[in-house]
Amino acid sequence: MLTAAAQKHSNDQRAHATLSHQGSDGSSFDQRISREGYQWQAARENLGGGYFASEEALVQAWMDSDGHCANLLAGDVTEMGIAASRKEDGSGYWTLKLARPLN
């Protein structure tokens, strides 16, 4: 469910050439998680856009960013889903959903 929400948001960002926590339909990251049927008690989102030489480089960029790193290391989330929507030149849009289920 988290991966499906991540993939749909990455695809949406690519389709609209925008990097935003708000979907093109005005949705928030937590609304998009709920749409997939995931019942959560905590939820977070990291985004990445542009070109990264590898997935490791993307994660390193998140670790080097205070806000993104805080999301990755947050103690209130236990599950994740990640997806990318890449352009032909290798650049693209990445979405990481982090959450803790309700039960």
Coordinates of C-alpha atoms in Angstrom, one line a residue:
M1 CA 0.0 0.0 0.0
L2 CA 2.8 2.4 0.8
T3 CA 4.7 1.6 -2.3
A4 CA 1.5 2.0 -4.4
A5 CA 1.0 5.5 -2.9
A6 CA 4.6 6.3 -3.5
Q7 CA 4.4 5.2 -7.1
K8 CA 1.3 7.1 -7.9
H9 CA 2.8 10.3 -6.4
S10 CA 6.0 9.9 -8.3
N11 CA 4.1 9.4 -11.6
D12 CA 1.9 12.4 -10.8
Q13 CA 5.0 14.6 -10.2
R14 CA 6.6 13.4 -13.4
A15 CA 3.4 14.0 -15.4
H16 CA 3.2 17.6 -14.0
A17 CA 6.9 18.3 -13.9
T18 CA 6.7 19.4 -10.3
L19 CA 8.3 18.3 -7.0
S20 CA 5.8 18.9 -4.2
H21 CA 4.3 17.2 -1.2
Q22 CA 0.9 18.4 -2.6
G23 CA -0.6 16.2 -5.4
S24 CA -1.9 17.8 -8.6
D25 CA -5.4 17.1 -7.2
G26 CA -4.6 19.1 -4.0
S27 CA -4.1 15.9 -1.9
S28 CA -1.6 15.7 1.0
F29 CA 0.9 12.9 1.5
D30 CA -1.2 11.4 4.3
Q31 CA -4.4 11.5 2.2
R32 CA -2.7 9.6 -0.5
I33 CA -1.6 6.9 1.9
S34 CA -5.1 6.6 3.2
R35 CA -6.5 6.3 -0.3
E36 CA -4.6 3.1 -0.7
G37 CA -6.3 1.6 2.3
Y38 CA -3.4 2.0 4.7
Q39 CA -4.7 2.8 8.2
W40 CA -1.9 4.7 9.9
Q41 CA -1.1 6.3 13.2
A42 CA 2.1 8.1 12.0
A43 CA 3.1 9.0 8.4
R44 CA 5.9 10.9 6.7
E45 CA 7.1 11.5 3.2
N46 CA 10.5 12.3 1.5
L47 CA 10.8 13.4 -2.1
G48 CA 13.6 13.6 -4.5
G49 CA 13.8 15.0 -7.9
G50 CA 16.4 15.3 -10.6
Y51 CA 19.4 13.1 -11.4
F52 CA 21.1 10.8 -8.9
A53 CA 23.9 8.5 -9.9
S54 CA 22.4 5.7 -7.8
E55 CA 19.8 5.0 -5.2
E56 CA 22.6 5.2 -2.7
A57 CA 23.3 8.8 -3.8
L58 CA 19.6 9.7 -3.3
V59 CA 19.6 8.2 0.2
Q60 CA 22.8 10.1 0.9
A61 CA 21.2 13.3 -0.2
W62 CA 18.3 12.7 2.2
M63 CA 20.7 11.9 5.0
D64 CA 22.5 15.2 4.3
S65 CA 19.3 17.1 4.7
D66 CA 18.1 17.8 8.2
G67 CA 14.4 17.4 7.5
H68 CA 14.7 14.4 5.3
C69 CA 17.1 12.7 7.7
A70 CA 14.7 13.3 10.6
N71 CA 12.0 11.5 8.6
L72 CA 14.3 8.6 7.9
L73 CA 15.4 8.2 11.5
A74 CA 12.0 9.0 13.1
G75 CA 11.0 6.5 15.8
D76 CA 7.3 6.8 15.1
V77 CA 7.4 5.0 11.8
T78 CA 8.0 1.3 11.2
E79 CA 7.2 0.6 7.5
M80 CA 8.2 2.1 4.2
G81 CA 7.3 2.1 0.5
I82 CA 9.5 3.8 -2.2
A83 CA 9.0 4.3 -5.9
A84 CA 10.5 6.3 -8.8
S85 CA 9.2 7.6 -12.0
R86 CA 12.2 8.2 -14.3
K87 CA 12.5 10.1 -17.5
E88 CA 14.5 8.8 -20.5
D89 CA 17.6 10.8 -19.5
G90 CA 17.7 8.9 -16.1
S91 CA 16.5 11.8 -14.0
G92 CA 13.2 11.5 -12.3
Y93 CA 11.0 11.8 -9.3
W94 CA 11.3 9.7 -6.1
T95 CA 8.8 9.3 -3.3
L96 CA 9.4 7.6 0.0
K97 CA 6.4 6.9 2.2
L98 CA 7.2 6.1 5.9
A99 CA 4.4 5.1 8.3
R100 CA 3.3 3.1 11.3
P101 CA 0.1 1.1 11.0
L102 CA -2.8 1.9 13.2
N103 CA -2.7 -1.6 14.9

